[in-house]
Structures are given as structure tokens and as C-alpha cells.
Amino acid sequence: MNPPQNHNDSSPKIDGAEAVFWHLDDIDWTEVQRQQNADGTVSVVREKWPIIRPEFLSAHVHYEPGMVVRRHGHRSNHVVFVLGGSGWIGSKPCEPGTHIHVPLGSAFGPIIAGPEGLTCWELSFGEFGGWGDQPELYANEIAERGITPLPDPPLEIGDWFVDPRGDWGGERPSPKVDGLQSVMT
């Protein structure tokens, strides 16, 4: 069988562009958030980034048991796919196979990891920086569980990186889109 002929001089192919392969074992975990639990133990969120650049993020994320992350949105379309463990994102229970699309302008959470933690693959299709939403929801969750937030670990990503942790939309304009509601509440 002969391969199909390209009868069009313009092709989407880019000379020199090739697929890039990574194995998660070859990428170090980076701690991005920490909390002290009521029993004195510390839980963290860890991420592995096969791709992290201004216009795209591909992240393998692990939320340790009991970890609580604020309700937030991203400055681009964001997709979360649950790989392991369980937890809650807002009022929705999440287990392996759960797919969450967080459109630009919407928010989701708080994220609450279950007793075995919560492991996800997350993709951001544009600037991945987050912005907090409804801080009272986070405050209620951590108060109910006796959690004390700890300082965020420093991140060394690149000069282009603007750290979004702690951003509630006041420092930079919020990308919320009027009339667009969150898909997870």
C-alpha cells in the first residue's frame, strides 16, 4: 500500500519538530504547598513537570492524605485527570478515572485529598498561574480539620515565572469571564 500523497503545498508539519519522551522516574518531585495537620504531621503537594513553560504545563501531581488546597482557577483552560487515590473537589467525590475541565474564568475546589492521597495528571493550555476564589471555603475546611498552612516552598522555575501562590486576583486582573460558571462547585 502506498502512503497517501500530500496534494497541498501547505502542511501543518514543522521541520525539526519531534515528539519528546520522558519517564516520570527521571523527573524529581517538587514540593509546592505544605500544611501542618491537627496531629502535628506535615502534608504536602508534590509535582513532577515533564513540560513547564510559559504557554503550557504538564504536571504529575500528588496530594498527600488530608491535604487541602484552596478553591482556585487558572489563567488558561485547565484539565485534571485523577489517576489514583481519592478525594473531593468542591462537593464532587473524585476517584481514578474522574476527568475535570476547568475552563478559563472558572474555579474549582477546595481540593481535599482522601486517606490514601490523591494523584492526578494536570494540563494547562496557556499561562498556568492560579488565582484564589472564595477564600472562606478554604478557611472553613482548614479550621474544621485543625490545619495550619505552612509557608510555600520556594520554586526555581525560570525568570519568566510569576508565582501565583497566594494570588487572590488582586495583584493581577482576574480572568473571570462574566456568565461563565465553574464546572465544579
mmCIF file of N, CA and C in Angstrom, residues 4-96:
data_model
loop_
_atom_site.group_PDB
_atom_site.id
_atom_site.type_symbol
_atom_site.label_atom_id
_atom_site.label_comp_id
_atom_site.label_asym_id
_atom_site.label_seq_id
_atom_site.Cartn_x
_atom_site.Cartn_y
_atom_site.Cartn_z
ATOM 1 N N PRO A 4 -0.498 7.902 1.545
ATOM 2 C CA PRO A 4 -1.272 8.950 0.870
ATOM 3 C C PRO A 4 -0.354 10.092 0.445
ATOM 4 N N GLN A 5 -0.684 10.675 -0.666
ATOM 5 C CA GLN A 5 0.098 11.798 -1.185
ATOM 6 C C GLN A 5 -0.468 13.105 -0.641
ATOM 7 N N ASN A 6 0.432 14.010 -0.287
ATOM 8 C CA ASN A 6 0.006 15.331 0.164
ATOM 9 C C ASN A 6 -0.148 16.200 -1.075
ATOM 10 N N HIS A 7 -1.385 16.479 -1.435
ATOM 11 C CA HIS A 7 -1.659 17.267 -2.635
ATOM 12 C C HIS A 7 -1.694 18.761 -2.337
ATOM 13 N N ASN A 8 -1.351 19.119 -1.119
ATOM 14 C CA ASN A 8 -1.380 20.519 -0.716
ATOM 15 C C ASN A 8 0.039 20.928 -0.352
ATOM 16 N N ASP A 9 0.495 22.049 -0.881
ATOM 17 C CA ASP A 9 1.847 22.503 -0.582
ATOM 18 C C ASP A 9 1.990 22.984 0.857
ATOM 19 N N SER A 10 0.898 23.369 1.493
ATOM 20 C CA SER A 10 0.991 23.812 2.886
ATOM 21 C C SER A 10 0.625 22.646 3.799
ATOM 22 N N SER A 11 1.542 22.293 4.667
ATOM 23 C CA SER A 11 1.352 21.188 5.592
ATOM 24 C C SER A 11 1.509 21.711 7.014
ATOM 25 N N PRO A 12 0.803 21.128 7.969
ATOM 26 C CA PRO A 12 0.967 21.556 9.358
ATOM 27 C C PRO A 12 2.297 21.100 9.960
ATOM 28 N N LYS A 13 3.018 20.239 9.252
ATOM 29 C CA LYS A 13 4.289 19.740 9.766
ATOM 30 C C LYS A 13 5.294 20.883 9.890
ATOM 31 N N ILE A 14 6.041 20.863 11.004
ATOM 32 C CA ILE A 14 7.091 21.849 11.250
ATOM 33 C C ILE A 14 8.425 21.127 11.179
ATOM 34 N N ASP A 15 9.282 21.559 10.279
ATOM 35 C CA ASP A 15 10.597 20.936 10.141
ATOM 36 C C ASP A 15 11.352 21.021 11.463
ATOM 37 N N GLY A 16 11.911 19.897 11.869
ATOM 38 C CA GLY A 16 12.700 19.844 13.095
ATOM 39 C C GLY A 16 11.907 19.552 14.350
ATOM 40 N N ALA A 17 10.596 19.678 14.311
ATOM 41 C CA ALA A 17 9.783 19.383 15.488
ATOM 42 C C ALA A 17 9.638 17.873 15.624
ATOM 43 N N GLU A 18 9.912 17.372 16.797
ATOM 44 C CA GLU A 18 9.845 15.936 17.058
ATOM 45 C C GLU A 18 9.126 15.684 18.380
ATOM 46 N N ALA A 19 8.551 14.515 18.522
ATOM 47 C CA ALA A 19 7.955 14.106 19.791
ATOM 48 C C ALA A 19 9.062 13.998 20.838
ATOM 49 N N VAL A 20 8.736 14.338 22.082
ATOM 50 C CA VAL A 20 9.687 14.268 23.188
ATOM 51 C C VAL A 20 9.135 13.275 24.203
ATOM 52 N N PHE A 21 9.977 12.351 24.651
ATOM 53 C CA PHE A 21 9.563 11.304 25.579
ATOM 54 C C PHE A 21 10.254 11.501 26.924
ATOM 55 N N TRP A 22 9.491 11.366 27.983
ATOM 56 C CA TRP A 22 10.012 11.428 29.341
ATOM 57 C C TRP A 22 9.487 10.222 30.103
ATOM 58 N N HIS A 23 10.212 9.807 31.124
ATOM 59 C CA HIS A 23 9.701 8.825 32.071
ATOM 60 C C HIS A 23 9.638 9.507 33.424
ATOM 61 N N LEU A 24 8.545 9.336 34.146
ATOM 62 C CA LEU A 24 8.381 10.022 35.427
ATOM 63 C C LEU A 24 9.498 9.712 36.414
ATOM 64 N N ASP A 25 10.088 8.512 36.321
ATOM 65 C CA ASP A 25 11.189 8.170 37.226
ATOM 66 C C ASP A 25 12.401 9.072 37.025
ATOM 67 N N ASP A 26 12.491 9.713 35.874
ATOM 68 C CA ASP A 26 13.631 10.581 35.566
ATOM 69 C C ASP A 26 13.399 12.037 35.972
ATOM 70 N N ILE A 27 12.263 12.328 36.583
ATOM 71 C CA ILE A 27 11.910 13.699 36.962
ATOM 72 C C ILE A 27 11.757 13.754 38.481
ATOM 73 N N ASP A 28 12.404 14.728 39.101
ATOM 74 C CA ASP A 28 12.323 14.883 40.553
ATOM 75 C C ASP A 28 10.989 15.499 40.966
ATOM 76 N N TRP A 29 10.534 15.114 42.160
ATOM 77 C CA TRP A 29 9.363 15.745 42.747
ATOM 78 C C TRP A 29 9.742 17.137 43.233
ATOM 79 N N THR A 30 8.824 18.078 43.109
ATOM 80 C CA THR A 30 8.986 19.426 43.645
ATOM 81 C C THR A 30 7.830 19.692 44.600
ATOM 82 N N GLU A 31 8.151 20.041 45.853
ATOM 83 C CA GLU A 31 7.104 20.412 46.805
ATOM 84 C C GLU A 31 6.586 21.796 46.444
ATOM 85 N N VAL A 32 5.255 21.934 46.384
ATOM 86 C CA VAL A 32 4.675 23.231 46.021
ATOM 87 C C VAL A 32 3.786 23.829 47.112
ATOM 88 N N GLN A 33 3.309 22.997 48.044
ATOM 89 C CA GLN A 33 2.467 23.506 49.130
ATOM 90 C C GLN A 33 2.611 22.580 50.322
ATOM 91 N N ARG A 34 2.539 23.181 51.532
ATOM 92 C CA ARG A 34 2.692 22.410 52.764
ATOM 93 C C ARG A 34 1.652 22.853 53.787
ATOM 94 N N GLN A 35 1.290 21.909 54.664
ATOM 95 C CA GLN A 35 0.388 22.240 55.765
ATOM 96 C C GLN A 35 0.750 21.384 56.972
ATOM 97 N N GLN A 36 0.489 21.912 58.167
ATOM 98 C CA GLN A 36 0.626 21.117 59.379
ATOM 99 C C GLN A 36 -0.761 20.653 59.776
ATOM 100 N N ASN A 37 -0.898 19.346 59.949
ATOM 101 C CA ASN A 37 -2.180 18.753 60.299
ATOM 102 C C ASN A 37 -2.422 18.854 61.804
ATOM 103 N N ALA A 38 -3.643 18.606 62.232
ATOM 104 C CA ALA A 38 -4.015 18.713 63.641
ATOM 105 C C ALA A 38 -3.160 17.814 64.531
ATOM 106 N N ASP A 39 -2.707 16.664 64.008
ATOM 107 C CA ASP A 39 -1.893 15.741 64.805
ATOM 108 C C ASP A 39 -0.402 16.090 64.789
ATOM 109 N N GLY A 40 -0.042 17.210 64.161
ATOM 110 C CA GLY A 40 1.351 17.650 64.121
ATOM 111 C C GLY A 40 2.133 17.186 62.906
ATOM 112 N N THR A 41 1.579 16.250 62.144
ATOM 113 C CA THR A 41 2.266 15.805 60.932
ATOM 114 C C THR A 41 2.158 16.876 59.851
ATOM 115 N N VAL A 42 3.012 16.762 58.846
ATOM 116 C CA VAL A 42 3.013 17.707 57.735
ATOM 117 C C VAL A 42 2.600 16.974 56.465
ATOM 118 N N SER A 43 1.675 17.552 55.726
ATOM 119 C CA SER A 43 1.275 17.028 54.416
ATOM 120 C C SER A 43 1.722 18.021 53.353
ATOM 121 N N VAL A 44 2.023 17.493 52.162
ATOM 122 C CA VAL A 44 2.495 18.356 51.079
ATOM 123 C C VAL A 44 1.802 18.002 49.768
ATOM 124 N N VAL A 45 1.870 18.946 48.844
ATOM 125 C CA VAL A 45 1.543 18.695 47.442
ATOM 126 C C VAL A 45 2.878 18.655 46.721
ATOM 127 N N ARG A 46 3.100 17.582 45.938
ATOM 128 C CA ARG A 46 4.323 17.435 45.149
ATOM 129 C C ARG A 46 3.944 17.346 43.679
ATOM 130 N N GLU A 47 4.815 17.909 42.836
ATOM 131 C CA GLU A 47 4.564 17.870 41.394
ATOM 132 C C GLU A 47 5.822 17.474 40.641
ATOM 133 N N LYS A 48 5.610 16.761 39.532
ATOM 134 C CA LYS A 48 6.666 16.478 38.549
ATOM 135 C C LYS A 48 6.234 17.144 37.256
ATOM 136 N N TRP A 49 7.152 17.876 36.625
ATOM 137 C CA TRP A 49 6.822 18.649 35.434
ATOM 138 C C TRP A 49 7.605 18.165 34.223
ATOM 139 N N PRO A 50 7.055 17.265 33.416
ATOM 140 C CA PRO A 50 7.739 16.920 32.166
ATOM 141 C C PRO A 50 7.846 18.133 31.248
ATOM 142 N N ILE A 51 6.817 18.988 31.274
ATOM 143 C CA ILE A 51 6.833 20.226 30.485
ATOM 144 C C ILE A 51 6.342 21.349 31.382
ATOM 145 N N ILE A 52 7.170 22.379 31.520
ATOM 146 C CA ILE A 52 6.750 23.579 32.241
ATOM 147 C C ILE A 52 7.364 24.767 31.516
ATOM 148 N N ARG A 53 6.491 25.499 30.859
ATOM 149 C CA ARG A 53 6.930 26.678 30.112
ATOM 150 C C ARG A 53 5.784 27.689 30.135
ATOM 151 N N PRO A 54 6.034 28.919 29.747
ATOM 152 C CA PRO A 54 5.009 29.960 29.909
ATOM 153 C C PRO A 54 3.657 29.627 29.288
ATOM 154 N N GLU A 55 3.640 28.909 28.189
ATOM 155 C CA GLU A 55 2.372 28.691 27.485
ATOM 156 C C GLU A 55 1.773 27.293 27.661
ATOM 157 N N PHE A 56 2.418 26.433 28.472
ATOM 158 C CA PHE A 56 1.887 25.077 28.634
ATOM 159 C C PHE A 56 2.488 24.420 29.864
ATOM 160 N N LEU A 57 1.661 23.668 30.575
ATOM 161 C CA LEU A 57 2.120 22.900 31.729
ATOM 162 C C LEU A 57 1.569 21.493 31.637
ATOM 163 N N SER A 58 2.439 20.515 31.851
ATOM 164 C CA SER A 58 2.051 19.121 32.007
ATOM 165 C C SER A 58 2.614 18.682 33.351
ATOM 166 N N ALA A 59 1.740 18.318 34.293
ATOM 167 C CA ALA A 59 2.182 18.048 35.658
ATOM 168 C C ALA A 59 1.579 16.762 36.205
ATOM 169 N N HIS A 60 2.437 15.941 36.814
ATOM 170 C CA HIS A 60 2.017 14.786 37.597
ATOM 171 C C HIS A 60 1.976 15.286 39.035
ATOM 172 N N VAL A 61 0.807 15.261 39.660
ATOM 173 C CA VAL A 61 0.608 15.915 40.953
ATOM 174 C C VAL A 61 0.147 14.895 41.987
ATOM 175 N N HIS A 62 0.770 14.946 43.178
ATOM 176 C CA HIS A 62 0.332 14.091 44.281
ATOM 177 C C HIS A 62 0.007 14.948 45.495
ATOM 178 N N TYR A 63 -1.231 14.835 45.943
ATOM 179 C CA TYR A 63 -1.704 15.490 47.154
ATOM 180 C C TYR A 63 -1.657 14.433 48.258
ATOM 181 N N GLU A 64 -0.852 14.657 49.297
ATOM 182 C CA GLU A 64 -0.757 13.682 50.380
ATOM 183 C C GLU A 64 -2.075 13.619 51.151
ATOM 184 N N PRO A 65 -2.308 12.504 51.896
ATOM 185 C CA PRO A 65 -3.568 12.346 52.621
ATOM 186 C C PRO A 65 -3.917 13.574 53.464
ATOM 187 N N GLY A 66 -5.172 13.997 53.343
ATOM 188 C CA GLY A 66 -5.677 15.113 54.128
ATOM 189 C C GLY A 66 -5.296 16.496 53.637
ATOM 190 N N MET A 67 -4.528 16.577 52.561
ATOM 191 C CA MET A 67 -4.099 17.879 52.043
ATOM 192 C C MET A 67 -5.312 18.667 51.565
ATOM 193 N N VAL A 68 -5.340 19.962 51.880
ATOM 194 C CA VAL A 68 -6.418 20.848 51.444
ATOM 195 C C VAL A 68 -5.806 21.983 50.626
ATOM 196 N N VAL A 69 -6.311 22.181 49.416
ATOM 197 C CA VAL A 69 -5.850 23.244 48.522
ATOM 198 C C VAL A 69 -7.031 24.171 48.252
ATOM 199 N N ARG A 70 -6.771 25.455 48.286
ATOM 200 C CA ARG A 70 -7.827 26.462 48.131
ATOM 201 C C ARG A 70 -8.620 26.284 46.830
ATOM 202 N N ARG A 71 -9.849 26.771 46.839
ATOM 203 C CA ARG A 71 -10.617 26.862 45.598
ATOM 204 C C ARG A 71 -9.889 27.867 44.718
ATOM 205 N N HIS A 72 -9.687 27.502 43.466
ATOM 206 C CA HIS A 72 -8.911 28.369 42.577
ATOM 207 C C HIS A 72 -9.253 28.108 41.120
ATOM 208 N N GLY A 73 -8.843 29.038 40.276
ATOM 209 C CA GLY A 73 -8.929 28.884 38.834
ATOM 210 C C GLY A 73 -7.541 29.062 38.256
ATOM 211 N N HIS A 74 -7.422 28.876 36.969
ATOM 212 C CA HIS A 74 -6.142 29.058 36.278
ATOM 213 C C HIS A 74 -6.312 30.109 35.192
ATOM 214 N N ARG A 75 -5.203 30.648 34.749
ATOM 215 C CA ARG A 75 -5.238 31.703 33.735
ATOM 216 C C ARG A 75 -5.232 31.122 32.321
ATOM 217 N N SER A 76 -5.794 29.924 32.199
ATOM 218 C CA SER A 76 -5.949 29.239 30.914
ATOM 219 C C SER A 76 -6.920 28.086 31.130
ATOM 220 N N ASN A 77 -7.284 27.404 30.057
ATOM 221 C CA ASN A 77 -8.037 26.164 30.212
ATOM 222 C C ASN A 77 -7.161 25.179 30.970
ATOM 223 N N HIS A 78 -7.774 24.451 31.894
ATOM 224 C CA HIS A 78 -7.028 23.539 32.761
ATOM 225 C C HIS A 78 -7.787 22.215 32.803
ATOM 226 N N VAL A 79 -7.061 21.113 32.716
ATOM 227 C CA VAL A 79 -7.659 19.781 32.761
ATOM 228 C C VAL A 79 -6.988 18.985 33.874
ATOM 229 N N VAL A 80 -7.799 18.281 34.658
ATOM 230 C CA VAL A 80 -7.308 17.409 35.722
ATOM 231 C C VAL A 80 -7.871 16.021 35.457
ATOM 232 N N PHE A 81 -7.002 15.008 35.509
ATOM 233 C CA PHE A 81 -7.436 13.619 35.368
ATOM 234 C C PHE A 81 -6.924 12.855 36.581
ATOM 235 N N VAL A 82 -7.843 12.244 37.340
ATOM 236 C CA VAL A 82 -7.471 11.525 38.556
ATOM 237 C C VAL A 82 -6.922 10.149 38.187
ATOM 238 N N LEU A 83 -5.691 9.895 38.642
ATOM 239 C CA LEU A 83 -5.011 8.627 38.366
ATOM 240 C C LEU A 83 -5.101 7.643 39.524
ATOM 241 N N GLY A 84 -5.072 8.152 40.754
ATOM 242 C CA GLY A 84 -5.053 7.258 41.905
ATOM 243 C C GLY A 84 -5.536 7.952 43.158
ATOM 244 N N GLY A 85 -5.816 7.143 44.178
ATOM 245 C CA GLY A 85 -6.319 7.683 45.428
ATOM 246 C C GLY A 85 -7.744 8.172 45.266
ATOM 247 N N SER A 86 -8.112 9.093 46.136
ATOM 248 C CA SER A 86 -9.457 9.660 46.069
ATOM 249 C C SER A 86 -9.457 10.988 46.804
ATOM 250 N N GLY A 87 -10.557 11.680 46.682
ATOM 251 C CA GLY A 87 -10.698 12.946 47.386
ATOM 252 C C GLY A 87 -11.951 13.649 46.941
ATOM 253 N N TRP A 88 -12.020 14.906 47.290
ATOM 254 C CA TRP A 88 -13.152 15.750 46.941
ATOM 255 C C TRP A 88 -12.623 16.994 46.256
ATOM 256 N N ILE A 89 -13.299 17.405 45.215
ATOM 257 C CA ILE A 89 -13.029 18.700 44.599
ATOM 258 C C ILE A 89 -14.344 19.451 44.683
ATOM 259 N N GLY A 90 -14.375 20.413 45.602
ATOM 260 C CA GLY A 90 -15.642 21.046 45.932
ATOM 261 C C GLY A 90 -16.554 19.988 46.526
ATOM 262 N N SER A 91 -17.763 19.897 46.038
ATOM 263 C CA SER A 91 -18.727 18.915 46.551
ATOM 264 C C SER A 91 -18.709 17.604 45.773
ATOM 265 N N LYS A 92 -17.786 17.472 44.820
ATOM 266 C CA LYS A 92 -17.758 16.288 43.953
ATOM 267 C C LYS A 92 -16.727 15.270 44.436
ATOM 268 N N PRO A 93 -17.159 14.025 44.710
ATOM 269 C CA PRO A 93 -16.175 12.990 45.028
ATOM 270 C C PRO A 93 -15.389 12.635 43.766
ATOM 271 N N CYS A 94 -14.093 12.424 43.923
ATOM 272 C CA CYS A 94 -13.231 12.120 42.776
ATOM 273 C C CYS A 94 -12.427 10.864 43.054
ATOM 274 N N GLU A 95 -12.425 9.965 42.089
ATOM 275 C CA GLU A 95 -11.677 8.710 42.175
ATOM 276 C C GLU A 95 -10.993 8.497 40.834
ATOM 277 N N PRO A 96 -10.135 7.467 40.726
ATOM 278 C CA PRO A 96 -9.457 7.241 39.445
ATOM 279 C C PRO A 96 -10.454 7.180 38.286
#
